[in-house]
XYZ file of N, CA and C in Angstrom:
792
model
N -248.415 -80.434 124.464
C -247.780 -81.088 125.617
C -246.288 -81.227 125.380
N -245.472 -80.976 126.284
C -243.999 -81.174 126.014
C -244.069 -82.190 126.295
N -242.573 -82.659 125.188
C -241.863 -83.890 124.779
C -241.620 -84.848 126.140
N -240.930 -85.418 126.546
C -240.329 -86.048 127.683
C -238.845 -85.385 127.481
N -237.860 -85.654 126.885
C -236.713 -84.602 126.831
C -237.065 -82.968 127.009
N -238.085 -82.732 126.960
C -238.491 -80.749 127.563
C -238.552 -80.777 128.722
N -238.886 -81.775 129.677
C -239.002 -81.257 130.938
C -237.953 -81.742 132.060
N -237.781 -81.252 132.877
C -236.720 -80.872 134.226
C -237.070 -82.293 135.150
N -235.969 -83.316 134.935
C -235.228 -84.130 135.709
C -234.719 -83.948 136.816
N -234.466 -84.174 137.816
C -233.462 -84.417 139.036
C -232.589 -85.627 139.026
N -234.190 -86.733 138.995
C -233.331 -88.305 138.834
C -233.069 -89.006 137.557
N -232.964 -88.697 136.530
C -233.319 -88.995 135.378
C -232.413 -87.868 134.404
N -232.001 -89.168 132.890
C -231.497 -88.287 131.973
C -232.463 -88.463 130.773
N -233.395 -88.014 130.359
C -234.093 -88.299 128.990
C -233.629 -87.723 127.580
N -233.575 -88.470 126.717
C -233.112 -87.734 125.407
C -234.064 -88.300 125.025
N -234.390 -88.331 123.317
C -234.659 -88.532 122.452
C -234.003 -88.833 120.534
N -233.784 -90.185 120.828
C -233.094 -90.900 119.218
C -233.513 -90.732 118.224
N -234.162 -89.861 117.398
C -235.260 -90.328 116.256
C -236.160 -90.558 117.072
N -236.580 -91.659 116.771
C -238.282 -92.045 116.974
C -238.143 -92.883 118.401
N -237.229 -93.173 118.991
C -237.422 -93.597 120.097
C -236.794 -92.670 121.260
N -236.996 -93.069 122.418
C -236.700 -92.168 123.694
C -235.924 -92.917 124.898
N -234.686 -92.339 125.472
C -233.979 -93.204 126.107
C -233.604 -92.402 127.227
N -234.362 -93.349 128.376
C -234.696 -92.797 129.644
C -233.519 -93.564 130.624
N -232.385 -92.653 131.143
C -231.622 -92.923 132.309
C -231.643 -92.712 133.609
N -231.917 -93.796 134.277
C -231.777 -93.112 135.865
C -230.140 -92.955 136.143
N -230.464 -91.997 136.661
C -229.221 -90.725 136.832
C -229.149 -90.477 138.830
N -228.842 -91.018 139.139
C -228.854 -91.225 140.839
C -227.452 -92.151 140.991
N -226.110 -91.791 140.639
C -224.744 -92.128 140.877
C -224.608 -92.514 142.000
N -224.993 -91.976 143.254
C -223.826 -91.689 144.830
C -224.900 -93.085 145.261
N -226.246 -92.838 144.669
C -226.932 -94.170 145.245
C -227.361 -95.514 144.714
N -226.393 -95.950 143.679
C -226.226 -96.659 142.535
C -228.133 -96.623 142.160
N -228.462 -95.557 141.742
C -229.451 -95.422 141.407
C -230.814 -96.273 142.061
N -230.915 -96.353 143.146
C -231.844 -96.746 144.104
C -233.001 -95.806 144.078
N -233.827 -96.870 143.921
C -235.584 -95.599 143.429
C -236.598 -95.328 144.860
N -236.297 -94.203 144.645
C -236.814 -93.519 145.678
C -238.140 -92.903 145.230
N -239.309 -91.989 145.812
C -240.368 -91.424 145.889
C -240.177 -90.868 144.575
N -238.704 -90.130 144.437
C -238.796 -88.759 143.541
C -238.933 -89.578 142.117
N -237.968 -90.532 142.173
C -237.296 -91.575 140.844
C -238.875 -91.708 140.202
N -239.558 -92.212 141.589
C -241.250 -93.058 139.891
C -241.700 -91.407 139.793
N -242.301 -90.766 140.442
C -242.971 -89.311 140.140
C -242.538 -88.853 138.625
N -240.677 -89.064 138.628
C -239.989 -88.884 136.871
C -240.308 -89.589 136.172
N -240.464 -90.803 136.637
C -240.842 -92.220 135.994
C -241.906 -92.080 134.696
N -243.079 -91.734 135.740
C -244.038 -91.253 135.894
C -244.533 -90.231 134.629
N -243.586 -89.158 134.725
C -243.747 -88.123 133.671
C -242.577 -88.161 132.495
N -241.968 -89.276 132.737
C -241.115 -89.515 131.460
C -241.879 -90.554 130.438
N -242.712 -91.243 131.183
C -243.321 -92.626 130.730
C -244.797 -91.744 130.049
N -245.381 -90.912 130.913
C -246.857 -89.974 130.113
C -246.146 -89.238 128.784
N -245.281 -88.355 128.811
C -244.743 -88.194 127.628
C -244.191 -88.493 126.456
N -243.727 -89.864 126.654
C -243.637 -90.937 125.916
C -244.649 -91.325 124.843
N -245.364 -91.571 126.153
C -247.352 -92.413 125.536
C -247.384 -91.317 124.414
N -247.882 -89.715 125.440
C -248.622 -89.113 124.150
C -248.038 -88.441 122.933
N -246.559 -88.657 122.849
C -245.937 -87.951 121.766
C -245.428 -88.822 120.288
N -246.398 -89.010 119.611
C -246.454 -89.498 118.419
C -245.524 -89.646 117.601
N -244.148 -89.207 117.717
C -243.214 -89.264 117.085
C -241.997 -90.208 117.235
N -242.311 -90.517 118.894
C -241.700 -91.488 119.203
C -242.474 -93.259 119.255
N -241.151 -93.765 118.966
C -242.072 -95.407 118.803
C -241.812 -96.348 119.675
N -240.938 -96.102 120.509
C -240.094 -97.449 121.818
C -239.263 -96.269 122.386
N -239.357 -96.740 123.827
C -238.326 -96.361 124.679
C -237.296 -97.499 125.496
N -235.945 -96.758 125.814
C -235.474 -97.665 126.227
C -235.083 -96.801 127.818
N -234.903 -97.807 128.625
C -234.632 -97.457 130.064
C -233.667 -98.118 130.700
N -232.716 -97.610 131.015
C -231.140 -97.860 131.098
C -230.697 -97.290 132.846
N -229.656 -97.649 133.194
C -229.306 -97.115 134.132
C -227.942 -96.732 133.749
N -226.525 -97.576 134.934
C -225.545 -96.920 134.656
C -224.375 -98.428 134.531
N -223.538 -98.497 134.427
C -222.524 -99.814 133.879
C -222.600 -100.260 134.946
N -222.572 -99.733 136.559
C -221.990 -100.573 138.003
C -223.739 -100.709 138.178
N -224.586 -99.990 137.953
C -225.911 -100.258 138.601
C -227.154 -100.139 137.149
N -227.878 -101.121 136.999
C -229.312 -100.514 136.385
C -229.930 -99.733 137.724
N -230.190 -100.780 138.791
C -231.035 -99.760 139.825
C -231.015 -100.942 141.360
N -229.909 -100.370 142.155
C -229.244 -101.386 143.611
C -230.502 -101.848 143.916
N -232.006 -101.337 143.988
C -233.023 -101.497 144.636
C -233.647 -100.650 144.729
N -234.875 -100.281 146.180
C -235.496 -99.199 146.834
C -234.708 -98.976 147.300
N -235.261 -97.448 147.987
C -234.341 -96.639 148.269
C -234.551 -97.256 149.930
N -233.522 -97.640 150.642
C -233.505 -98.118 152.072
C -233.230 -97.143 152.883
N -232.884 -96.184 153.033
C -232.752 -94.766 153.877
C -233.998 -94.112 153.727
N -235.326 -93.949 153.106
C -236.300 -93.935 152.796
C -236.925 -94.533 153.130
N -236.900 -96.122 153.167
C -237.897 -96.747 153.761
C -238.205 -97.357 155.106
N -236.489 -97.181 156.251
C -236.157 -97.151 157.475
C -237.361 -96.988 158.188
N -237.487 -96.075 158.305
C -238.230 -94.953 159.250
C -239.758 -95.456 159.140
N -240.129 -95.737 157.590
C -241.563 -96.170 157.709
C -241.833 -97.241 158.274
N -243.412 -97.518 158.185
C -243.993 -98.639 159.334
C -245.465 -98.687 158.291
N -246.205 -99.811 158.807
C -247.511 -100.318 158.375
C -247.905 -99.087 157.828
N -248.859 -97.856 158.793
C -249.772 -97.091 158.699
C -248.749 -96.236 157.430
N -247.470 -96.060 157.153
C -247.186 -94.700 156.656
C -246.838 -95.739 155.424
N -246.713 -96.603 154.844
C -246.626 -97.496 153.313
C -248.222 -97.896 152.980
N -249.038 -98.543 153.842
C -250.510 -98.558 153.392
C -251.445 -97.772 153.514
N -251.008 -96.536 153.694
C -251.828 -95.393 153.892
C -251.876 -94.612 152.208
N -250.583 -94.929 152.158
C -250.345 -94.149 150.628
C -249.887 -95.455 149.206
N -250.083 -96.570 149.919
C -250.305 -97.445 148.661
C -248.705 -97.937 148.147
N -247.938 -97.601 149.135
C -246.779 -97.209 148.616
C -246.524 -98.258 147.291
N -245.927 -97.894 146.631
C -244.942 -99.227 145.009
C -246.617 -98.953 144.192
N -247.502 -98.644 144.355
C -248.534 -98.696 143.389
C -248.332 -97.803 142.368
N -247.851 -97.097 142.507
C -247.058 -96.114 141.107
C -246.467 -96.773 140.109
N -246.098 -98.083 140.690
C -244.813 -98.596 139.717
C -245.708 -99.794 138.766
N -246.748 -100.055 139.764
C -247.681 -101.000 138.888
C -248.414 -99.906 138.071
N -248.657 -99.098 138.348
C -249.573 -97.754 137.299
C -248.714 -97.520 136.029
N -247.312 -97.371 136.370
C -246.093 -97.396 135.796
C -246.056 -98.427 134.593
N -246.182 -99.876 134.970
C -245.852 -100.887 134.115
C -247.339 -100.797 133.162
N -248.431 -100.371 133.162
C -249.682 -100.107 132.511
C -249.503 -98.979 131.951
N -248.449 -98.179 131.845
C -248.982 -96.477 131.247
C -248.783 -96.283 130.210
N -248.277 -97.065 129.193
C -248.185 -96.996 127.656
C -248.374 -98.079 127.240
N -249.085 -97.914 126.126
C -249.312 -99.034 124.979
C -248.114 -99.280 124.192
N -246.984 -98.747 123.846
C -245.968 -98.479 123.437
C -245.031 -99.534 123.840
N -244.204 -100.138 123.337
C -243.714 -100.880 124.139
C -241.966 -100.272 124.459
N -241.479 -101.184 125.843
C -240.401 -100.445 126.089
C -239.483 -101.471 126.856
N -238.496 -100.820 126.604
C -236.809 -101.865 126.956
C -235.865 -101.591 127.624
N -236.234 -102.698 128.438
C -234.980 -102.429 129.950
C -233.804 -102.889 129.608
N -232.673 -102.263 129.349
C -231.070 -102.386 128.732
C -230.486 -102.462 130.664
N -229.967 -103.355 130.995
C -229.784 -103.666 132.172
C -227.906 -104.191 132.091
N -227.048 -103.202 133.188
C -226.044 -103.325 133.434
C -225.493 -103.754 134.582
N -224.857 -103.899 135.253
C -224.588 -104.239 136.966
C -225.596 -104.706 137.780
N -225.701 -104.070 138.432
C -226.848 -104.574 139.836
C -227.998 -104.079 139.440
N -229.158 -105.215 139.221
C -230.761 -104.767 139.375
C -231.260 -105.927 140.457
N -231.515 -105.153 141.498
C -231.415 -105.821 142.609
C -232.841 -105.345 143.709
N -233.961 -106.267 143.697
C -234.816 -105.873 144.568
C -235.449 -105.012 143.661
N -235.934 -103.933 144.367
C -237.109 -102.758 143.476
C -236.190 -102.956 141.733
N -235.098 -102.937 141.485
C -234.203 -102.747 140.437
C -234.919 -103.981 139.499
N -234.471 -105.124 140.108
C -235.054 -105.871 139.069
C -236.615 -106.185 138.964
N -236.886 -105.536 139.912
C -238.249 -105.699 139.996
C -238.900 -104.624 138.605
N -238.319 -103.402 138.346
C -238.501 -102.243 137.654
C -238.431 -102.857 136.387
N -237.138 -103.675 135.959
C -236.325 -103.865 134.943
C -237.771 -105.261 133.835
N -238.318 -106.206 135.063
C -239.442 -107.377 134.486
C -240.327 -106.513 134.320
N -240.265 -104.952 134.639
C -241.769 -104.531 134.103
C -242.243 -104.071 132.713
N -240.507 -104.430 132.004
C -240.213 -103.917 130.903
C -241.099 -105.100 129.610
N -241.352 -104.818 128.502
C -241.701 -105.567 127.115
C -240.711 -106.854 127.618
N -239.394 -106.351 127.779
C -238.284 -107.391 127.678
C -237.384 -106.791 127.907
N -236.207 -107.291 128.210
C -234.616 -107.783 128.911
C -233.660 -107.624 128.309
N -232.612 -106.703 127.585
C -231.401 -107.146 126.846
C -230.074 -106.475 128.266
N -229.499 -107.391 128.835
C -228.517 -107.553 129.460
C -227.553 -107.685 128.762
N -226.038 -106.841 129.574
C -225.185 -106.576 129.944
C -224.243 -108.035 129.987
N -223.375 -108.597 129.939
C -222.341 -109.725 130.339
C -222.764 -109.503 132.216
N -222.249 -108.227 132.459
C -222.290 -108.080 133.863
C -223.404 -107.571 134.611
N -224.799 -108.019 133.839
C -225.805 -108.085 134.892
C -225.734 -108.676 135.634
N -226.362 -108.766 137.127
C -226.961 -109.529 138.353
C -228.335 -109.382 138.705
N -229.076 -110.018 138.479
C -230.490 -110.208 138.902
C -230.736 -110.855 140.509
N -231.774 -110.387 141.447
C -231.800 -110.680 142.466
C -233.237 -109.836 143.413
N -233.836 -110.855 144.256
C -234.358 -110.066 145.012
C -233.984 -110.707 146.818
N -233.422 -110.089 146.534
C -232.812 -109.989 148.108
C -233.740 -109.225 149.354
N -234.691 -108.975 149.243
C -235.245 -108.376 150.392
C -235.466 -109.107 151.649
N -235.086 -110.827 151.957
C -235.364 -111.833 152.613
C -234.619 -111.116 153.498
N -232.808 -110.860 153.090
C -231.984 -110.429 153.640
C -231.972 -108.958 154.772
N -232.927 -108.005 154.403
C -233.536 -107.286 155.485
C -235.117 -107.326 156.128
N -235.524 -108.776 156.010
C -236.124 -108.646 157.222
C -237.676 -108.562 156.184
N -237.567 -108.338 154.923
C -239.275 -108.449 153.959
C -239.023 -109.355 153.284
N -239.979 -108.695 152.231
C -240.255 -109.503 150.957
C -240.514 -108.666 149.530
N -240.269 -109.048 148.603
C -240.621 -108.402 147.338
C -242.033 -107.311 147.980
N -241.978 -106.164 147.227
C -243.540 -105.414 147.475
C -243.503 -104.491 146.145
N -242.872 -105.223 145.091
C -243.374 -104.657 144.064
C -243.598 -105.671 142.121
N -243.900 -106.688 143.218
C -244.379 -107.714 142.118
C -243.380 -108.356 141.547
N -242.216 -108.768 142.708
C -240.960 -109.491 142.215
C -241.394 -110.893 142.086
N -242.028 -111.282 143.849
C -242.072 -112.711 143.564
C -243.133 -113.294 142.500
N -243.940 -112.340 141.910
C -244.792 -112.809 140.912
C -244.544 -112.929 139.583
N -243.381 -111.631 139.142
C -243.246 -111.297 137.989
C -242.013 -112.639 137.619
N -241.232 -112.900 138.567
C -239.966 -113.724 138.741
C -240.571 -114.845 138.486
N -241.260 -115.237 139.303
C -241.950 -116.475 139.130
C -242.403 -117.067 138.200
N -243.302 -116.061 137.457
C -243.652 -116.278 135.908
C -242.693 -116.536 134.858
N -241.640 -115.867 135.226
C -240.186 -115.782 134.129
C -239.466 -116.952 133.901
N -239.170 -117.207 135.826
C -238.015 -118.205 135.648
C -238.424 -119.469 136.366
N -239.853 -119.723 136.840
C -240.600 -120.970 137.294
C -240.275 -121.021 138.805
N -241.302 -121.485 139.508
C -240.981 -121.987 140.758
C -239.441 -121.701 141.408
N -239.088 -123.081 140.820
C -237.882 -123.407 141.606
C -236.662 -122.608 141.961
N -236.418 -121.667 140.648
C -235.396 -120.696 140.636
C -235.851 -119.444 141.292
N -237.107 -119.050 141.392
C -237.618 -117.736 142.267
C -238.040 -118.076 143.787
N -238.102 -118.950 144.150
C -238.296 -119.474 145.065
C -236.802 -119.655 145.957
N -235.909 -120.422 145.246
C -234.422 -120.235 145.800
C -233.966 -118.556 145.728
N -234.307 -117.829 145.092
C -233.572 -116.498 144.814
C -234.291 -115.235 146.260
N -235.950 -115.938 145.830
C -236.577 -115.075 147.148
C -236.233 -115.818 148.453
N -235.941 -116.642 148.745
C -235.621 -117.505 149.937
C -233.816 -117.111 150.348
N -233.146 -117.429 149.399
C -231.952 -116.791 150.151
C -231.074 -115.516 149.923
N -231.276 -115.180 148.722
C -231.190 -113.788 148.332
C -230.091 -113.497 147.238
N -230.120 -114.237 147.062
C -228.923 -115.388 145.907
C -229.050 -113.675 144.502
N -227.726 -113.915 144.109
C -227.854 -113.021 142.959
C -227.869 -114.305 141.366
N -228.857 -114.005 140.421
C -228.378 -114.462 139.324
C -227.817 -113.684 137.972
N -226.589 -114.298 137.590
C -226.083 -113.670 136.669
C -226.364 -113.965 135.454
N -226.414 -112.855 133.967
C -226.251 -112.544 132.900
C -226.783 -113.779 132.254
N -225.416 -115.052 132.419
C -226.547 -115.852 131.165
C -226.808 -117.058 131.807
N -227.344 -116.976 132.827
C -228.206 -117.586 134.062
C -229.509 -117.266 133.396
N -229.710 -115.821 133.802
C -231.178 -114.906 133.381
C -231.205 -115.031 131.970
N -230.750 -115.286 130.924
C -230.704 -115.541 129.661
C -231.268 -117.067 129.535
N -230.500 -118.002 130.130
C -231.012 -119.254 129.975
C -232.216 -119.570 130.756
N -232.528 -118.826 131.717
C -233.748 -119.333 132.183
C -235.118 -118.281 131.861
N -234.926 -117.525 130.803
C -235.648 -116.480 129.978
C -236.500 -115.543 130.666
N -235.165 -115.294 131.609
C -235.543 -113.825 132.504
C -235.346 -112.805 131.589
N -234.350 -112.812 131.279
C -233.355 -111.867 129.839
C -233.951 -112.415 128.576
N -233.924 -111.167 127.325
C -234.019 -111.798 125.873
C -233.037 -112.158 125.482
N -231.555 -111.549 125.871
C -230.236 -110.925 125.302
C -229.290 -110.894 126.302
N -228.292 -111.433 126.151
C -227.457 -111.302 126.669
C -225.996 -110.602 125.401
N -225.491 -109.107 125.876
C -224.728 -109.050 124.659
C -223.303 -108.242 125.694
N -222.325 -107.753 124.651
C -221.267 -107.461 125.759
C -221.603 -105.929 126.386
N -221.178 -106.058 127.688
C -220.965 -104.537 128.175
C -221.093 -103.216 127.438
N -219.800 -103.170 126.122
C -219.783 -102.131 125.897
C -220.972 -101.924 124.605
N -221.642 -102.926 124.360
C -222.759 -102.695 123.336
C -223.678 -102.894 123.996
N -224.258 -102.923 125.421
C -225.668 -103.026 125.372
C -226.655 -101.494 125.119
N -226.131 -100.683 125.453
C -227.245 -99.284 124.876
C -227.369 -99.320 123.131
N -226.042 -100.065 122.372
C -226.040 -99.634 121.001
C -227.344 -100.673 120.672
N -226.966 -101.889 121.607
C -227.864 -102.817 121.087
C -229.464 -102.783 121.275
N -229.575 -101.375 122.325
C -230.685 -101.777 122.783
C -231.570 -100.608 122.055
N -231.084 -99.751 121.572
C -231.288 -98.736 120.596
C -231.650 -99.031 119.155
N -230.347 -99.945 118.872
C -231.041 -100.908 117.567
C -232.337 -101.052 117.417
N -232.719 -102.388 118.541
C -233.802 -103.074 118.338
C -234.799 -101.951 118.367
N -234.965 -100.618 119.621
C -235.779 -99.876 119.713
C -236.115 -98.975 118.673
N -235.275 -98.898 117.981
C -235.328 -98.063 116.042
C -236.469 -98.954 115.288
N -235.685 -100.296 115.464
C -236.497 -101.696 114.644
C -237.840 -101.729 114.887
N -238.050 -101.487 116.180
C -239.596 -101.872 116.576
C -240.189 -100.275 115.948
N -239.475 -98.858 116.323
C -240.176 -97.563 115.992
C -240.873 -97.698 114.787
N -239.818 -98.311 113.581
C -240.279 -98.226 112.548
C -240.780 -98.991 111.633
N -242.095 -100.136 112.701
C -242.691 -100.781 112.461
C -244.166 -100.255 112.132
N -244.880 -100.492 111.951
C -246.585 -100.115 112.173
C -246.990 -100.162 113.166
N -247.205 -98.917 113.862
C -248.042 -98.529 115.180
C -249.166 -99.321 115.858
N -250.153 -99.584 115.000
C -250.799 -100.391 115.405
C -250.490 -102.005 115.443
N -250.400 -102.720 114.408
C -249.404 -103.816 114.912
C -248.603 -103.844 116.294
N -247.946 -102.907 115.980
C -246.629 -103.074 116.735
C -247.641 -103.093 118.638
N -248.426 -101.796 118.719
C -248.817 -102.097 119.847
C -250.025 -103.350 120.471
N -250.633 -103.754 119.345
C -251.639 -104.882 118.772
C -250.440 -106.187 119.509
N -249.489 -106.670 119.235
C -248.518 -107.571 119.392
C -248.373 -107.166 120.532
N -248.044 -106.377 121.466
C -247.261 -106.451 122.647
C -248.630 -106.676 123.352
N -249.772 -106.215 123.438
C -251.282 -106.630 123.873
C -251.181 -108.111 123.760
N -251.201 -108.768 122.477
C -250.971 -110.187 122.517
C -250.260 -110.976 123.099
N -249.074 -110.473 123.339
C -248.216 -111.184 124.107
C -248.116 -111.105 125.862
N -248.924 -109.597 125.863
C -249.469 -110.068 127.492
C -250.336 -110.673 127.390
N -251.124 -110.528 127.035
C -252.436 -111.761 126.834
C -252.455 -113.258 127.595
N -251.311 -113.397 126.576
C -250.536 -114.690 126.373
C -250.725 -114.863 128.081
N -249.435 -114.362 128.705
C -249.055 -114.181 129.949
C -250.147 -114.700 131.002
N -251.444 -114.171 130.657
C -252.165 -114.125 131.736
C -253.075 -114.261 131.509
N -253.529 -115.356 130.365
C -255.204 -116.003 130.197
C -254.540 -117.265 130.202
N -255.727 -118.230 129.614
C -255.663 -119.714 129.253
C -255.469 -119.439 127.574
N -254.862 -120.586 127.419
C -255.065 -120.607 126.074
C -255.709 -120.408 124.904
N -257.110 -121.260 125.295
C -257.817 -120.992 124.191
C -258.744 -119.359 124.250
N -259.012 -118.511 125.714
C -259.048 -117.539 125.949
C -258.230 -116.402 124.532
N -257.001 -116.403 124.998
C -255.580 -115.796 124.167
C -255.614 -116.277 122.653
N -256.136 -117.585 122.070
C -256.462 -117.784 121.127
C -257.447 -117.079 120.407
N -258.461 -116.901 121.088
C -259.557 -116.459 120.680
C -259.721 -115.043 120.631
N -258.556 -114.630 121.340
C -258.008 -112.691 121.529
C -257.443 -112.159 120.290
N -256.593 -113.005 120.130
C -255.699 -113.390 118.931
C -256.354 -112.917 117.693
N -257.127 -114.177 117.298
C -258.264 -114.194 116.197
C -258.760 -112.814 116.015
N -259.321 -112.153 116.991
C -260.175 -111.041 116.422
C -259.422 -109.626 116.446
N -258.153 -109.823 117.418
C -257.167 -108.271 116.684
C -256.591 -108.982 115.159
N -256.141 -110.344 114.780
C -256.238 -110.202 113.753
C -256.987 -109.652 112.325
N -258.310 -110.458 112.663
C -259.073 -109.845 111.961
C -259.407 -108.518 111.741
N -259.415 -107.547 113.140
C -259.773 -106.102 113.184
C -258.292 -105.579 112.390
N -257.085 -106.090 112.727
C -256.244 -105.213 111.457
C -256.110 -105.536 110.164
N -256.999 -106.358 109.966
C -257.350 -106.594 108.753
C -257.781 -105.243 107.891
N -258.005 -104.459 108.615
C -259.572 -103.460 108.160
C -258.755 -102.031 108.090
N -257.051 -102.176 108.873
C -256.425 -101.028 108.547
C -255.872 -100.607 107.265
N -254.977 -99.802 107.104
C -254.581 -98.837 105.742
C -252.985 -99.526 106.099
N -252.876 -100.126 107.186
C -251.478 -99.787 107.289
C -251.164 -101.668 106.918
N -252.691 -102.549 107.455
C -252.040 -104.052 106.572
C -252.153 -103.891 105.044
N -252.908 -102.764 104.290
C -253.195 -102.962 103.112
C -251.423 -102.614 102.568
N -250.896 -101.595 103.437
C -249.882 -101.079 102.787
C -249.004 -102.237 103.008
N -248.895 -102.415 104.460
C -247.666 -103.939 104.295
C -247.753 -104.868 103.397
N -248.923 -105.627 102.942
C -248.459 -106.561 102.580
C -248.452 -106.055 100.977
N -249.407 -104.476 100.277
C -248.964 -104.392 99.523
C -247.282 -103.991 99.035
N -246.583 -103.220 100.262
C -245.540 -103.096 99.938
C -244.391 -104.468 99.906
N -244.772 -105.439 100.312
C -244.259 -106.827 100.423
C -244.017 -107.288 98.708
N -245.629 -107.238 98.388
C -245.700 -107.819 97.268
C -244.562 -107.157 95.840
N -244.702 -105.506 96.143
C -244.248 -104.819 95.298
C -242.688 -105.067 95.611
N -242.150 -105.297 96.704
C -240.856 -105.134 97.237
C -240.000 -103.559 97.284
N -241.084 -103.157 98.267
C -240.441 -101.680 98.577
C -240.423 -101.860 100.209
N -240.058 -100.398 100.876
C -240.549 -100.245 102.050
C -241.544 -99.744 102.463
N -242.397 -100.284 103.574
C -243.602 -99.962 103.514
C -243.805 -98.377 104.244
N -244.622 -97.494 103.746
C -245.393 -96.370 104.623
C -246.242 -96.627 105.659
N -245.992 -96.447 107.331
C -246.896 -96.523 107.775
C -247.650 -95.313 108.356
N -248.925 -95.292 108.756
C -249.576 -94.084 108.984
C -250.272 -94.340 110.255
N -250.152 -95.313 110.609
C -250.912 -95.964 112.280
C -252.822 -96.012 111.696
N -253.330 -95.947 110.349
C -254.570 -96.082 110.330
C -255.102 -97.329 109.980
């Protein structure tokens, strides 16, 4: 299967860092506003990802004036009831936020606004820009979130602040979304890709299983009860008990080397 950097983009720039993969939407004239074509890349940048073993985190970036203005609104004009629920429309993007076990990082610059920031919470986590703006403004033409803003928002930044943001269309900035732990990170402009590359090295060259074992846990977290998530907890602990790769950590701990991992 080819890589995700082997195959032919339109909206999208994919490379590959070492062990991680850093996916740009590449749509300039429309401060990168996601359209039909944008998830379809999404789509096949995110499957190639999953199945290519060499890579360990991706990061997903846009551009300094935009992560992503929104949906694409010249696109969605024209439609009506029958031609968005006929084809499910935004269900790609929830297929999207499920398609790797892998975890991955939205490095967010300028405007993520509507579908944008909606894209950006579907991420592991958040490292912003000084000059992010977070927002779902769709009140302002006439909808509403339709791709799991007011839910995902809600969860992030509580009631009161998603509720004012979906109600008047309010933008929040940088370390707004930092303090109210929309964002992990807030760092400057000209370091957020270095920074967000960092961490994505850090996590690559962790233990595979762990590493994807933990991000399972921490949705977990998200969306059981407690003692549920407790009890989730308990038994991926125990089951990596039984790998090659805790025998090696904590033997390489003890010895004080770096550890080999092999994902077994």
């Amino acid at each position: 299967m080819k890589g995700a950097e082997d195959m032919a983009y339109e909206t999208l720039l994919v490379e590959q860092h070492e062990a991680v993969t850093l996916v740009t939407l590449n749509r300039p004239k429309a401060l990168n506003a996601l359209n039909s074509q944008v998830l379809a890349e999404l789509q096949m940048a995110f499957a190639a990802y999953e199945a290519d073993d060499s890579q360990g985190c991706l990061v997903l970036t846009g551009s300094e004036k935009a992560f992503a203005a929104g949906a694409d609104i010249k696109e969605m004009q024209p439609q009506n009831f029958a031609d968005m629920y006929g084809v499910d429309k935004f269900s790609g993007y929830d297929a999207l936020s499920r398609s790797t076990r892998k975890p991955w990082i939205a490095a967010v610059a300028g405007y993520a606004l509507g579908g944008g920031c909606e894209l950006a919470m579907m991420a592991d986590y958040i490292i912003a820009a000084e000059t992010a703006k977070f927002g779902q403004p769709e009140v302002t033409l006439g909808i509403a979130p339709g791709m799991g803003g007011s839910q995902r928002l809600t969860r992030a930044v509580g009631k009161a602040k998603a509720m004012q943001m979906c109600l008047t269309g309010r933008m929040m900035g940088a370390e707004e979304a930092e303090r109210a732990s929309l964002v992990a990170q807030v760092v400057l402009a000209g370091k957020l890709l270095e920074e967000a590359l960092n961490q994505a090295r850090t996590i690559a060259g962790l233990g595979p299983l762990a590493v994807k074992a933990n991000k399972e846990l921490v949705n977990a977290a998200f969306e059981t009860s407690l003692s549920e998530g407790v009890h989730f907890e308990r038994r991926i602990f125990f089951g990596l008990a039984s790998t090659q790769d805790k025998q090696e950590g904590m033997t390489a701990f003890i010895e004080k080397r770096k550890a080999g991992w092999t994902g077994k």
